[in-house]
Structure formats: structure tokens, C-alpha cells
CSV table of C-alpha atoms in Angstrom, one decimal:
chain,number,residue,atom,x,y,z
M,32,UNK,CA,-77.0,-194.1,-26.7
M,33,UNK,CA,-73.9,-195.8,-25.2
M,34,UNK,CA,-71.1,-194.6,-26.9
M,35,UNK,CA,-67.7,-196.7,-25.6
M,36,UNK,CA,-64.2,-195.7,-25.7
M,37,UNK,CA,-61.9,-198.3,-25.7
M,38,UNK,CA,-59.2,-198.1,-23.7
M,39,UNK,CA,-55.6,-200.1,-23.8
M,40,UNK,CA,-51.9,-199.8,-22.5
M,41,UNK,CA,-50.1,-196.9,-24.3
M,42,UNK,CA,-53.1,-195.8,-26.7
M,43,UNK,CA,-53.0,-192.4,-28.0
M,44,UNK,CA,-54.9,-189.9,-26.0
M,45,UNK,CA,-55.9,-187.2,-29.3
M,46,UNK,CA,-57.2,-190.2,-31.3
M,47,UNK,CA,-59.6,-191.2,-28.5
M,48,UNK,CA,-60.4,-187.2,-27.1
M,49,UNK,CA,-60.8,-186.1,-30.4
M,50,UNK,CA,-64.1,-188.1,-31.1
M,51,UNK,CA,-65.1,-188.0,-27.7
M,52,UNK,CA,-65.2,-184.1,-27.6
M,53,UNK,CA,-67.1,-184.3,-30.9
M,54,UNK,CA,-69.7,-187.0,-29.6
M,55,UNK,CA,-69.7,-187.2,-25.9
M,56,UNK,CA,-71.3,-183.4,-25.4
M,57,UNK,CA,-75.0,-184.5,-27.5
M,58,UNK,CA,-77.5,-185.1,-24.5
M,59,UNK,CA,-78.8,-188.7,-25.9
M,60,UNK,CA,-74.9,-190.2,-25.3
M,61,UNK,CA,-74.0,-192.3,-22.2
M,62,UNK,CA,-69.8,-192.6,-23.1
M,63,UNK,CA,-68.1,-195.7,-21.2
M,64,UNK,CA,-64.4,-195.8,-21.1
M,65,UNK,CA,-64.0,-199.3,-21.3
M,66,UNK,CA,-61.4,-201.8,-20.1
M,67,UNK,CA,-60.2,-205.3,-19.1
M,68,UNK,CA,-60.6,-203.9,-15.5
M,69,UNK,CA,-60.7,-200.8,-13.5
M,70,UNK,CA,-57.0,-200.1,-12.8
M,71,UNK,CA,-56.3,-196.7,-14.2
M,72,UNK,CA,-54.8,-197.1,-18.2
M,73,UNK,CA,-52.1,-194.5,-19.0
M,74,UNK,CA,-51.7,-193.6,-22.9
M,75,UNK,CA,-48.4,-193.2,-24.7
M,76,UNK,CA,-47.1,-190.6,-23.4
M,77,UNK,CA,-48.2,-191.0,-20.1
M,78,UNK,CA,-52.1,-189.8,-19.5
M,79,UNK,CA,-53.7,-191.5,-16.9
M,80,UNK,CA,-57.1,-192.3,-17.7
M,81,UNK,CA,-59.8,-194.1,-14.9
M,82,UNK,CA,-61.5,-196.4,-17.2
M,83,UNK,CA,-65.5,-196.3,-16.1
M,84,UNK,CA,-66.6,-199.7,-17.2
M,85,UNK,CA,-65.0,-203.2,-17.9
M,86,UNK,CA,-65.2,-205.1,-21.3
M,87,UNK,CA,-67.5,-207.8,-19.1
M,88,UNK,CA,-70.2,-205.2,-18.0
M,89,UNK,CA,-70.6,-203.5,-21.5
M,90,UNK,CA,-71.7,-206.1,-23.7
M,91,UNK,CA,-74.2,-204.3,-26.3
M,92,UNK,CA,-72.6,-200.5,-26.9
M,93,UNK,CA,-74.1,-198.7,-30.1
M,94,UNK,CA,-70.9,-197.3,-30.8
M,95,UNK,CA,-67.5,-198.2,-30.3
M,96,UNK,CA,-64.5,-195.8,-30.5
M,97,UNK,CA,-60.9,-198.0,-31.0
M,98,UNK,CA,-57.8,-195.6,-30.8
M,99,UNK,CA,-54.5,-196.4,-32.3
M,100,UNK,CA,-51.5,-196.8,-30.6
M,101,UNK,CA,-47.7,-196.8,-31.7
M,102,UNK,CA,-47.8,-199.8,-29.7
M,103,UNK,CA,-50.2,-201.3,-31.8
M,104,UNK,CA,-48.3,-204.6,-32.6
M,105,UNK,CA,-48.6,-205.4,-28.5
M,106,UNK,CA,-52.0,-204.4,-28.7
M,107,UNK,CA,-52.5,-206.9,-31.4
M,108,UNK,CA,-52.0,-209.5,-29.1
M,109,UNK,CA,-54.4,-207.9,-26.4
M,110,UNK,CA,-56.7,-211.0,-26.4
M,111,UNK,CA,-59.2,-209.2,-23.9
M,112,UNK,CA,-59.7,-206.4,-26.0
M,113,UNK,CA,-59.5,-208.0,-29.4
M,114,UNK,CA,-62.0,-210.7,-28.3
M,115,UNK,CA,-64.0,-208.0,-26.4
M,116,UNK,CA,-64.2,-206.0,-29.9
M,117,UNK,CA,-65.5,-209.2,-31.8
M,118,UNK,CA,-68.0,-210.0,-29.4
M,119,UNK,CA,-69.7,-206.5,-29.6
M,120,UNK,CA,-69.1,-205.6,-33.2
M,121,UNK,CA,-72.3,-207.6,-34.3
M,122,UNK,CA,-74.6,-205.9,-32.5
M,123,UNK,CA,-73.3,-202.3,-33.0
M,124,UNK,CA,-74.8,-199.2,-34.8
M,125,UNK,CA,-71.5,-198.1,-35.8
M,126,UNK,CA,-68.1,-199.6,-35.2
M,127,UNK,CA,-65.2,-197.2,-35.7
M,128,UNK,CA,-61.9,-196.7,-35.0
M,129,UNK,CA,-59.1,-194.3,-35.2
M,130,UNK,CA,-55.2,-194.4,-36.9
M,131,UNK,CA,-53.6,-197.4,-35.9
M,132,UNK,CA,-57.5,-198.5,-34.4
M,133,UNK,CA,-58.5,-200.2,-37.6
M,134,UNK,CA,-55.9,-202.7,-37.4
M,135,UNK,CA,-57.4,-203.8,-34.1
M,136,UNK,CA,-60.7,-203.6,-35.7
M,137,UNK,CA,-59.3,-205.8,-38.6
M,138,UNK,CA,-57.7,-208.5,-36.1
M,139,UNK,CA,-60.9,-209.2,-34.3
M,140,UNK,CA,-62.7,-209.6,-37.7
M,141,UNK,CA,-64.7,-206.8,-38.2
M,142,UNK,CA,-63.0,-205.5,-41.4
M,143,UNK,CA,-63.1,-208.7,-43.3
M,144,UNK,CA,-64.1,-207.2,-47.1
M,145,UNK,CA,-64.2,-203.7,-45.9
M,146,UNK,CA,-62.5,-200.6,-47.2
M,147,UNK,CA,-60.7,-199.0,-44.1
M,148,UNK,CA,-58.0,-196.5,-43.3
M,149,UNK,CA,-55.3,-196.3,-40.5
M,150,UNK,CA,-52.7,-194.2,-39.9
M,151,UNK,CA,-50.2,-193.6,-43.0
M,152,UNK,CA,-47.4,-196.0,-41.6
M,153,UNK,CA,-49.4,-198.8,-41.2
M,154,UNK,CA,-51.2,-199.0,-44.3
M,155,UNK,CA,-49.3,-202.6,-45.3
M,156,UNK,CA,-49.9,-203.9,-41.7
M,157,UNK,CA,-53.8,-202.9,-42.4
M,158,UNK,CA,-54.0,-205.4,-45.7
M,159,UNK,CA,-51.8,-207.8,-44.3
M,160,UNK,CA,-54.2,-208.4,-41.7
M,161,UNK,CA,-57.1,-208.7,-44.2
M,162,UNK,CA,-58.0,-205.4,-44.7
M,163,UNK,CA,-58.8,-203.5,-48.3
M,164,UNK,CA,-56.7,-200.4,-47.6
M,165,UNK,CA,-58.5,-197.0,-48.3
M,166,UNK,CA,-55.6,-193.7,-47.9
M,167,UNK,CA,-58.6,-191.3,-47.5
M,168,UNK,CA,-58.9,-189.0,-43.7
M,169,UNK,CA,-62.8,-190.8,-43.1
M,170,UNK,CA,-63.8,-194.2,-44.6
M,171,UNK,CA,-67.3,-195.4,-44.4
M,172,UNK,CA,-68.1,-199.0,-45.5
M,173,UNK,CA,-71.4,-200.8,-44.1
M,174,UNK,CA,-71.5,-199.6,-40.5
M,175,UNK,CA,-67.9,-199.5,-39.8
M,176,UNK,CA,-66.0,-195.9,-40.2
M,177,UNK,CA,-62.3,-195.2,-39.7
M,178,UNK,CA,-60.1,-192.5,-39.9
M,179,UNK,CA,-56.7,-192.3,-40.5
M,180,UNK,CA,-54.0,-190.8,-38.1
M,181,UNK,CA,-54.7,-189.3,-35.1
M,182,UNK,CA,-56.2,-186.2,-35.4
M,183,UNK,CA,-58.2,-187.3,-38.3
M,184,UNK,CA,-60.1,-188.2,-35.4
M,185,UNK,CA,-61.8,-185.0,-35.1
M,186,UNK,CA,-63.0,-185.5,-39.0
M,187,UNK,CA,-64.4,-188.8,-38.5
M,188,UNK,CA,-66.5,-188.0,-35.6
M,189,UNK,CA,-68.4,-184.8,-37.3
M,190,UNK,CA,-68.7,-187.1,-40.2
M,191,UNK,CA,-70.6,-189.6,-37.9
M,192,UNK,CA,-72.3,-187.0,-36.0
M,193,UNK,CA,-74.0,-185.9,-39.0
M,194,UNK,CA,-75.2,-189.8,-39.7
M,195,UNK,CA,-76.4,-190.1,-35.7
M,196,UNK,CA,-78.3,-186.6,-35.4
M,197,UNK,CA,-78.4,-184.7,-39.1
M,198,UNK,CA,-76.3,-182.3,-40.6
M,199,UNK,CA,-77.3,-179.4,-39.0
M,200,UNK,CA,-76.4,-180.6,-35.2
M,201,UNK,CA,-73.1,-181.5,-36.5
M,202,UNK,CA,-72.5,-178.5,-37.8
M,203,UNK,CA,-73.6,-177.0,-34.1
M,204,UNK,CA,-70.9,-179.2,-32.6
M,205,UNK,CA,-68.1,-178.1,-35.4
M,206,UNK,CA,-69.3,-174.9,-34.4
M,207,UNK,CA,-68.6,-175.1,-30.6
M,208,UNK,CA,-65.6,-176.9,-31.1
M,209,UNK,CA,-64.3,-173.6,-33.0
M,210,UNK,CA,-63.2,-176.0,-35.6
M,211,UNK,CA,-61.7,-174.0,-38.6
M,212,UNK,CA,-58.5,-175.7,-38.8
M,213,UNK,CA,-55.5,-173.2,-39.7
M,214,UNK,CA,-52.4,-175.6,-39.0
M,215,UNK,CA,-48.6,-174.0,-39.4
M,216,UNK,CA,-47.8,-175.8,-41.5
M,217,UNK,CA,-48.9,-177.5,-44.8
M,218,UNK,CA,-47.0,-181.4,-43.7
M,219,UNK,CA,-50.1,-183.2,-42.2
M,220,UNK,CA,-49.7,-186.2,-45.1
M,221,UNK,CA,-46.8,-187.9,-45.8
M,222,UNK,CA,-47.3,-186.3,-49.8
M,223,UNK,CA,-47.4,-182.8,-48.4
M,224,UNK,CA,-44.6,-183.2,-45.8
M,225,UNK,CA,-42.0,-184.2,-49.1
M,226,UNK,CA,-40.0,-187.2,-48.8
M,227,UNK,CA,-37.5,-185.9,-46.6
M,228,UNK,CA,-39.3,-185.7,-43.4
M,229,UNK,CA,-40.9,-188.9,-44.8
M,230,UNK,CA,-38.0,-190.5,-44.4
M,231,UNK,CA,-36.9,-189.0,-41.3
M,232,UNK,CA,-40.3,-189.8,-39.7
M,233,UNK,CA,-40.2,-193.1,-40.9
M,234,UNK,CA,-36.1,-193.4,-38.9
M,235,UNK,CA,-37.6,-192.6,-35.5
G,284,UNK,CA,-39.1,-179.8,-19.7
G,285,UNK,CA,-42.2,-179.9,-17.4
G,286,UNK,CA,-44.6,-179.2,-18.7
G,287,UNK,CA,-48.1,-178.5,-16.7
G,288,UNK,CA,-51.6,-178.9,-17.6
G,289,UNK,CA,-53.8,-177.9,-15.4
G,290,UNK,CA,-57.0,-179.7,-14.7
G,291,UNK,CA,-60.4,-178.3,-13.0
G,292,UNK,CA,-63.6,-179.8,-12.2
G,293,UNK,CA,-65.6,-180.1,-15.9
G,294,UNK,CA,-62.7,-178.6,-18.0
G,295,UNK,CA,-62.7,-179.6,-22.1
G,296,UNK,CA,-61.1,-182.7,-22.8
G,297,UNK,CA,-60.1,-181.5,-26.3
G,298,UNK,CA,-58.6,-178.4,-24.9
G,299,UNK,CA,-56.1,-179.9,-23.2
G,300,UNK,CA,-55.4,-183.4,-25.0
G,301,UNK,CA,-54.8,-181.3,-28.6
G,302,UNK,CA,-51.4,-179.6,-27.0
G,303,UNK,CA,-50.7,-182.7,-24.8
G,304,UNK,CA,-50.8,-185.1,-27.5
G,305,UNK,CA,-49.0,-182.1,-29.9
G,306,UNK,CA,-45.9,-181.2,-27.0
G,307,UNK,CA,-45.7,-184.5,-24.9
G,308,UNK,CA,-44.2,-187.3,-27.0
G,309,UNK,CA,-41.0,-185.3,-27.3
G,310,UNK,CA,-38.2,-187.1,-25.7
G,311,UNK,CA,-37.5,-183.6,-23.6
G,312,UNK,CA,-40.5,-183.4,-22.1
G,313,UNK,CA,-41.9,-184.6,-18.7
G,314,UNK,CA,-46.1,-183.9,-18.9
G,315,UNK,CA,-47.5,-183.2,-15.5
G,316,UNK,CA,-51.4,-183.2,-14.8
G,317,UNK,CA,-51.8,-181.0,-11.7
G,318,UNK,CA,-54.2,-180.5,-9.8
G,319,UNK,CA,-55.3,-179.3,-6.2
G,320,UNK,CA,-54.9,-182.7,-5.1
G,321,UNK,CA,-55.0,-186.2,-6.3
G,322,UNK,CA,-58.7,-187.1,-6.6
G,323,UNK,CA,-59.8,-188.0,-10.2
G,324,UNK,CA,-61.1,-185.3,-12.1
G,325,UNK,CA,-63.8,-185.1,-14.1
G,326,UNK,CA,-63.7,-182.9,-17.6
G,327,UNK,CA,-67.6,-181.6,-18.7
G,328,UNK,CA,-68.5,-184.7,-20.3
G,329,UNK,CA,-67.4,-187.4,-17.9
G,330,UNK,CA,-63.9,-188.3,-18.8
G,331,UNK,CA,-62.2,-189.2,-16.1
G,332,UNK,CA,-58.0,-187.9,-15.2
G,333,UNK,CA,-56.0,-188.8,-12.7
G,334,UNK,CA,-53.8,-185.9,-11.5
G,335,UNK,CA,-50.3,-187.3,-11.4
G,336,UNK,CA,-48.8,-183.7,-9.3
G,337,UNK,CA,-50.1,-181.1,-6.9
G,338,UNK,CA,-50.1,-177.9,-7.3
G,339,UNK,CA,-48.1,-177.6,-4.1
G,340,UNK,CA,-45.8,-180.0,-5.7
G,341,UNK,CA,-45.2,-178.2,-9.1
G,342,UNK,CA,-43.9,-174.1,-8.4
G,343,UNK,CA,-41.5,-173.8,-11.5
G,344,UNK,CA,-43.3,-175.2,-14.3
G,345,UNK,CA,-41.5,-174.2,-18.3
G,346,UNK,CA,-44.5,-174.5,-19.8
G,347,UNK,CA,-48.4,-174.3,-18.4
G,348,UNK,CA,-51.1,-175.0,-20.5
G,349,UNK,CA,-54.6,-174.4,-19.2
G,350,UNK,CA,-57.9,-175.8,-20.6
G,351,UNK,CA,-61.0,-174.1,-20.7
G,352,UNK,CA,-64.7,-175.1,-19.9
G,353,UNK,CA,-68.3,-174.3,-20.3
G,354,UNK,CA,-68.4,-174.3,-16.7
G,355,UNK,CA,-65.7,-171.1,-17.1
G,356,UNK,CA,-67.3,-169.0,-14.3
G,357,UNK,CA,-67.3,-171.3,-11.7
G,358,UNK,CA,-63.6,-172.0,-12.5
G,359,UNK,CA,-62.7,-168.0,-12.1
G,360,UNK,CA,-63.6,-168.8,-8.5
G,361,UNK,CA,-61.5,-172.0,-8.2
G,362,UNK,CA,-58.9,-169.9,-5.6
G,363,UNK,CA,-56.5,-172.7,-6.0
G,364,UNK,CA,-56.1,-172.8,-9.6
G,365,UNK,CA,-56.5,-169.5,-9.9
G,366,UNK,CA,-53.3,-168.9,-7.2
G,367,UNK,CA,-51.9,-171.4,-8.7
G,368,UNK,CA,-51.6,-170.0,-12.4
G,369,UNK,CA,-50.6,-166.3,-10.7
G,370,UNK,CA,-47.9,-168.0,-8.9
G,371,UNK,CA,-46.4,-170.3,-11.6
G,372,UNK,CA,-46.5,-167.5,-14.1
G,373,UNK,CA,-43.4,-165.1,-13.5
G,374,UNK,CA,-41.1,-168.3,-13.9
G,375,UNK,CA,-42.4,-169.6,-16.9
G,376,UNK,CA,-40.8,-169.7,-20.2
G,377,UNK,CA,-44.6,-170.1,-22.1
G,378,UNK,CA,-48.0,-169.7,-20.4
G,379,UNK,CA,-50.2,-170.9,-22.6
G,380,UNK,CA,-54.3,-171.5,-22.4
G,381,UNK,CA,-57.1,-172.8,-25.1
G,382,UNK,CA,-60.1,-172.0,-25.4
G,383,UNK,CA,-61.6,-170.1,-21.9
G,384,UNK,CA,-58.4,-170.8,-19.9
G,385,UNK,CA,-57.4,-167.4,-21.5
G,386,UNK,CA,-60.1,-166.3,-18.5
G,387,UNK,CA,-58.3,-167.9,-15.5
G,388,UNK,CA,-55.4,-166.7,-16.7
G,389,UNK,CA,-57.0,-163.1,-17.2
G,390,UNK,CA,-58.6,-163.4,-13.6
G,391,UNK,CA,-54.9,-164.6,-12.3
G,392,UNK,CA,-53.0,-161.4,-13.7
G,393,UNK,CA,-51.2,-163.0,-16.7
G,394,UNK,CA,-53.2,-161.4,-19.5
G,395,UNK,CA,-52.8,-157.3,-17.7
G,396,UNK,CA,-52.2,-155.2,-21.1
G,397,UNK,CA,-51.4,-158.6,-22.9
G,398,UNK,CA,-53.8,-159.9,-26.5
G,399,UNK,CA,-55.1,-163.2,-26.1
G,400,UNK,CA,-57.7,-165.1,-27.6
G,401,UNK,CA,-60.5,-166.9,-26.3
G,402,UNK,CA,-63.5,-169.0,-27.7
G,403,UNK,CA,-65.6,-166.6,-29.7
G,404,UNK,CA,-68.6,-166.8,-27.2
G,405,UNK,CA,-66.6,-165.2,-24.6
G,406,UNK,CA,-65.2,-162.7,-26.0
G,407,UNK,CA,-66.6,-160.1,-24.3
G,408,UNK,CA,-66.1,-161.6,-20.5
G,409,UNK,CA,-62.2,-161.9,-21.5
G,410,UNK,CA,-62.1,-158.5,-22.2
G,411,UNK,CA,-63.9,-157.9,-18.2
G,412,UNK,CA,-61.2,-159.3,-17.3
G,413,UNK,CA,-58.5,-156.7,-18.5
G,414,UNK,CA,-57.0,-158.5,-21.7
G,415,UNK,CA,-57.1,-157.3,-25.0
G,416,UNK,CA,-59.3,-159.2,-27.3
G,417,UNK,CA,-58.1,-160.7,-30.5
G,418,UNK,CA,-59.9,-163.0,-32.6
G,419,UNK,CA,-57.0,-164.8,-34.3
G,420,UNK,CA,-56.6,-168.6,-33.4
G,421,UNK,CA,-53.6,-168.4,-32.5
G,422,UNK,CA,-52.0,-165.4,-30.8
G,423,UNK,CA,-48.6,-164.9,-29.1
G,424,UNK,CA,-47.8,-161.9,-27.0
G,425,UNK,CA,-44.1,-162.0,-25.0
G,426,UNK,CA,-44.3,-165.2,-23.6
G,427,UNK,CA,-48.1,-165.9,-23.0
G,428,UNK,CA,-49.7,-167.4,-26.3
G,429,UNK,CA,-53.1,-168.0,-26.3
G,430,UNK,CA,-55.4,-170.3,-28.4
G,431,UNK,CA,-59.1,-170.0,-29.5
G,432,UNK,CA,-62.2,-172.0,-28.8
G,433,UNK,CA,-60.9,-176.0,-27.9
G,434,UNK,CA,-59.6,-177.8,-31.1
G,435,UNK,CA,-57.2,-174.7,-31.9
G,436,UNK,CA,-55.2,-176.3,-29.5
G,437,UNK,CA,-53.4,-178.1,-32.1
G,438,UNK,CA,-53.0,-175.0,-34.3
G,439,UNK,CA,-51.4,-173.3,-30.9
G,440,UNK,CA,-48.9,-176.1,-30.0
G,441,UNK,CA,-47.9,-176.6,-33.2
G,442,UNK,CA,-46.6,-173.4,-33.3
G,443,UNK,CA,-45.3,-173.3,-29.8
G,444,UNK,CA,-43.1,-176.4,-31.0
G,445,UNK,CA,-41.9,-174.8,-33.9
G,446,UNK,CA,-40.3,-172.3,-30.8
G,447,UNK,CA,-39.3,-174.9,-28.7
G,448,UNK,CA,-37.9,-177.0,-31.0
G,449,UNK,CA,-37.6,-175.4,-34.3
G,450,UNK,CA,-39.8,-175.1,-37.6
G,451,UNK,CA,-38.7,-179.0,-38.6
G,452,UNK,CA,-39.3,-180.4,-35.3
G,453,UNK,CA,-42.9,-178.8,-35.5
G,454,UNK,CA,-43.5,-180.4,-39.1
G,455,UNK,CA,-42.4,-183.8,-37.9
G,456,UNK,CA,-44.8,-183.3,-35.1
G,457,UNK,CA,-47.4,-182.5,-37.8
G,458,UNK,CA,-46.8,-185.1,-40.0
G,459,UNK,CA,-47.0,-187.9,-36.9
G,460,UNK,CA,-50.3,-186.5,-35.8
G,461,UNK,CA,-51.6,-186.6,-39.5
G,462,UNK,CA,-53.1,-183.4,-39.0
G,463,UNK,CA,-53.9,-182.3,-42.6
G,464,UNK,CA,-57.7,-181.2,-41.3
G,465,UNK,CA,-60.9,-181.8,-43.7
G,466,UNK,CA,-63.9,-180.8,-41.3
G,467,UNK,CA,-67.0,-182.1,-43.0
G,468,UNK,CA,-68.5,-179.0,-42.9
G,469,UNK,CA,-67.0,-175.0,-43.0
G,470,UNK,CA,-69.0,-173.8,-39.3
G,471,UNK,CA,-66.4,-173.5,-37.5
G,472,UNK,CA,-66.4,-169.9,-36.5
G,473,UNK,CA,-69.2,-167.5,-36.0
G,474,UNK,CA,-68.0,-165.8,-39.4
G,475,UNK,CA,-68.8,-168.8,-41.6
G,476,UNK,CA,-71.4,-170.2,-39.3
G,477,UNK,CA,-73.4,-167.9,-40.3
G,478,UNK,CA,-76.2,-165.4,-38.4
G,479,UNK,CA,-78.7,-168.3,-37.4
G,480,UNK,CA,-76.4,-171.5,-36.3
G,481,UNK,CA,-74.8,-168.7,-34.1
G,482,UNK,CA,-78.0,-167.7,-32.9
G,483,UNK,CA,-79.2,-171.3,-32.6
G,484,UNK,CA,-75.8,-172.1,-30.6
G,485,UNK,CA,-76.3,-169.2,-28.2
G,486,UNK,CA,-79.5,-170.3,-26.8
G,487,UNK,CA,-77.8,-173.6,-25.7
């Protein structure tokens, strides 16, 4: 199973590591981190990640992984990767993206009439661009599953592993992951975290 | 700030992206990926990093964050990481691991009559190693803090921000990275797992 990352200028590393850890380990997955080229791709804040295939050499994946990006508004006008993204979406298993992902997703046409979810700032961009917006952390419609910001990631993925291999293999993987979540704090939506740091978030 | 993340032949993507997506988008902070030299490395499941700093580059760190790895034993004999980790440590304001990098650091001197944590199958092999074993997922001892198996890495920069940078900084950081968990499943720890995923999981 060919399972490929897709990589771009200043995506975020968790949203594209976090469903990589969860899928990449299963012995039946190939994972291609895909670009326009080979020229190493740095993420946000600054990762440097060699990409292992180009978007020409990888033209029938299974699954695609799409990351978000707080630069997602340049990625928008990525035409390699958008067009890349259309031209494989048809003959997918599962299409899926991550936060700020599904408004890539959406531009290149796959999430025309489907429920999707993206990162909690960027919910209007999402319907603007065609989108019906869904707020939940893993939204599956057809074959296309999103999750919303960044580390929902993680959710999405065990979600999907249980759809690829069965429940009991993804709970293996949750297993070996150690993933019992105990955060700090109790501000991972922007309901919990109270307008305040809403508001402040929303300043930066 | 620099901060260092150390990188070894098959370490655990997760392990290390979760605190560098959690600490490195703060304005103060200059990431580092170091490494014996600059070759690409390769984390367990193919991912490929390029180190952007030596180890002979980097001797006064702040902050070190060091990745575990299934391949954990061949690591304890990695005599330039190891070195490495003994020789950054005294200057350190945090030493910090995830997951098995609680064993290099053990195996490096950091841990000597210090609790850590460490993924829950190696529990005993961090105890060889002269630490004092605790099973919390987070666990802070002077300045070394130690996480548990690979996604608690979020849990333990979280609240290694919330020192940095204070308890609103840390909630910010929360509410950016959308981490309000819902794993599909409760398996992940041993405890909840239950007797025969455990068992299944060991045999791996």
C-alpha cells in the first residue's frame, strides 16, 4: 500500500508526523514523501524534510496525507501540488487531509458536496472554497477523511487505521504509540480555551 | 533559545516532532537538528531529516530533547550521541527525552538517582540503567523532565512551556495545536490495554 505524504513550503511538521507515526509502522505500507522535486522542503518552523518521490513519479497512491500550513493561502496557489492532488484523488482508497489540509483538498476539487473539517480558524475559508463545513476532530464522508487542527492528526489516522486493517490492529498501534492523552491543560478548542485566549490567538 | 533535538539512525518520528512542533514556533526559539554529521537521517519508518548542526557545532544547548526508538539498544552504543548528551547536559537549563531517549540519557549519566519515565515496555532496561522508574507521562525531576512512550511528547512540552513561558503561553500553545485528544479507542497504556493486546504487542 502506498501511502504519500505530501509535502509543501512551510507545512506543519505534527500534522504530517502525526499520521505517519500512526500508519507508516504497519508492514503492508510503502510511505512516499512526495514533492514538486527533490530539493529538501523545510516546514514552518524550520524542519527540513528530504522529500522521497516527486508528484510526476507517484501517480496512483492509495492514500494521500495533505498537511495544513499557516501558510495555507500561498499554498493555495501551489499549482503543482493542487493539480498533483486532483489528478490522484480519483483513483485513491482514501484521500485525507489534516487542519488547514482540507482547504487544499477543497481547491483541487475533491471536497465538492463533502462534509470536512480543518483547523478552527479556517473554518469560513473551508466553505468559501466550496466546502460543507463539519467542527468535529475526524470527519469521514465517501472516501475522503479530515481532521481538524494539527494534532487531531493523531485521531484521524487511528480512525483510518481501523477502516485499512480492523479495530483490533489499531488498537495495537494506539497501544505502541502510548497514546492516553493527559494534556495540561483543558484549552485544545477554541470553546474550552474561553474567549479570551480566543481572541488573543486570533491577534497573533 | 536553542533548542536541540537530537537525531539517531531509526529514531521515532512522533517522538521528536510532538515537542518540536509544541516548543519551536515561539518567536524565542532557534530549533536545531543535530546530529554526528550532516548526512540525512533516517527515523524507523523511513522519514527522511536533514541535520541542520553537528554535534561538534552545538556544546551549550538550553534545551535538549532526545527521541526514542525501537531500535533503543543499538542507540545505547551510538558513542557519539551518547558523548554528546553527557557533555551537553551540565549546561542545560532542561534535558528532556520521550519515549526510550530516557535510556540514552540513563546510559550518558543524566538520569544517576534521578525519576524518569520511559515507554512502558522498557521499563525494566531503564531501571538497568540506574534511573528510578516512574510510570507517570510526564515526570519532572530538577531540571531533567522525562516523557513516556512517543505521543506523550505533547503532554511533556506542553508542560515544559508552561515553565518557559508561563501557564498562558502554554494554553495558547495548546489551543494552536488543537490538541483537545479523542483517540478512537482507550488502549493506550498497558493498564487499559488490557492482559492480551499487551501480550499480543509483546510478541511483535
Amino acid at each position: 500500500m502506498d501511502i504519500a505524504f505530501a509535502l509543501y513550503d512551510k507545512f506543519t511538521a505534527l500534522d504530517l508526523i502525526g499520521p505517519y507515526e500512526t500508519l507508516a509502522g504497519h508492514p503492508d505500507v510503502t510511505p512516499h514523501f512526495v514533492a514538486g522535486d527533490l530539493s529538501t522542503v523545510r516546514c514552518n518552523s524550520g524542519l527540513p524534510i528530504q522529500p522521497t518521490t516527486t508528484f510526476a513519479e507517484l501517480d496512483r497512491p492509495d492514500v494521500v496525507v495533505v498537511p495544513g500550513s499557516p501558510a495555507w493561502r500561498a499554498a493555495l496557489d501551489d499549482e503543482a501540488l493542487v493539480s498533483w492532488l486532483a489528478a490522484v484523488h480519483p483513483s485513491t482508497t482514501w484521500t485525507t487531509s489534516v487542519c488547514t489540509g482540507s482547504l487544499l483538498l477543497a481547491k483541487s476539487g475533491a471536497l465538492a458536496g463533502k462534509r470536512a473539517t480543518t483547523h478552527w480558524t479556517t473554518r469560513e475559508a473551508l466553505a468559501e472554497l466550496g466546502a460543507e463545513v463539519a467542527t468535529e476532530r475526524v470527519v469521514f464522508d465517501g472516501k475522503v477523511v479530515t481532521g481538524a487542527g494539527v494534532s487531531a492528526g493523531i485521531d484521524m489516522a487511528l480512525s483510518l487505521a481501523a477502516e485499512l486493517w480492523g479495530e483490533d490492529t489499531a488498537k495495537m498501534i494506539q497501544l505502541m504509540l502510548e497514546y492516553d492523552p493527559q494534556p495540561p491543560f483543558d484549552t485544545g478548542s477554541p470553546e474550552k480555551a474561553g474567549p479570551a485566549l480566543v481572541a488573543t490567538a486570533l491577534e497573533r
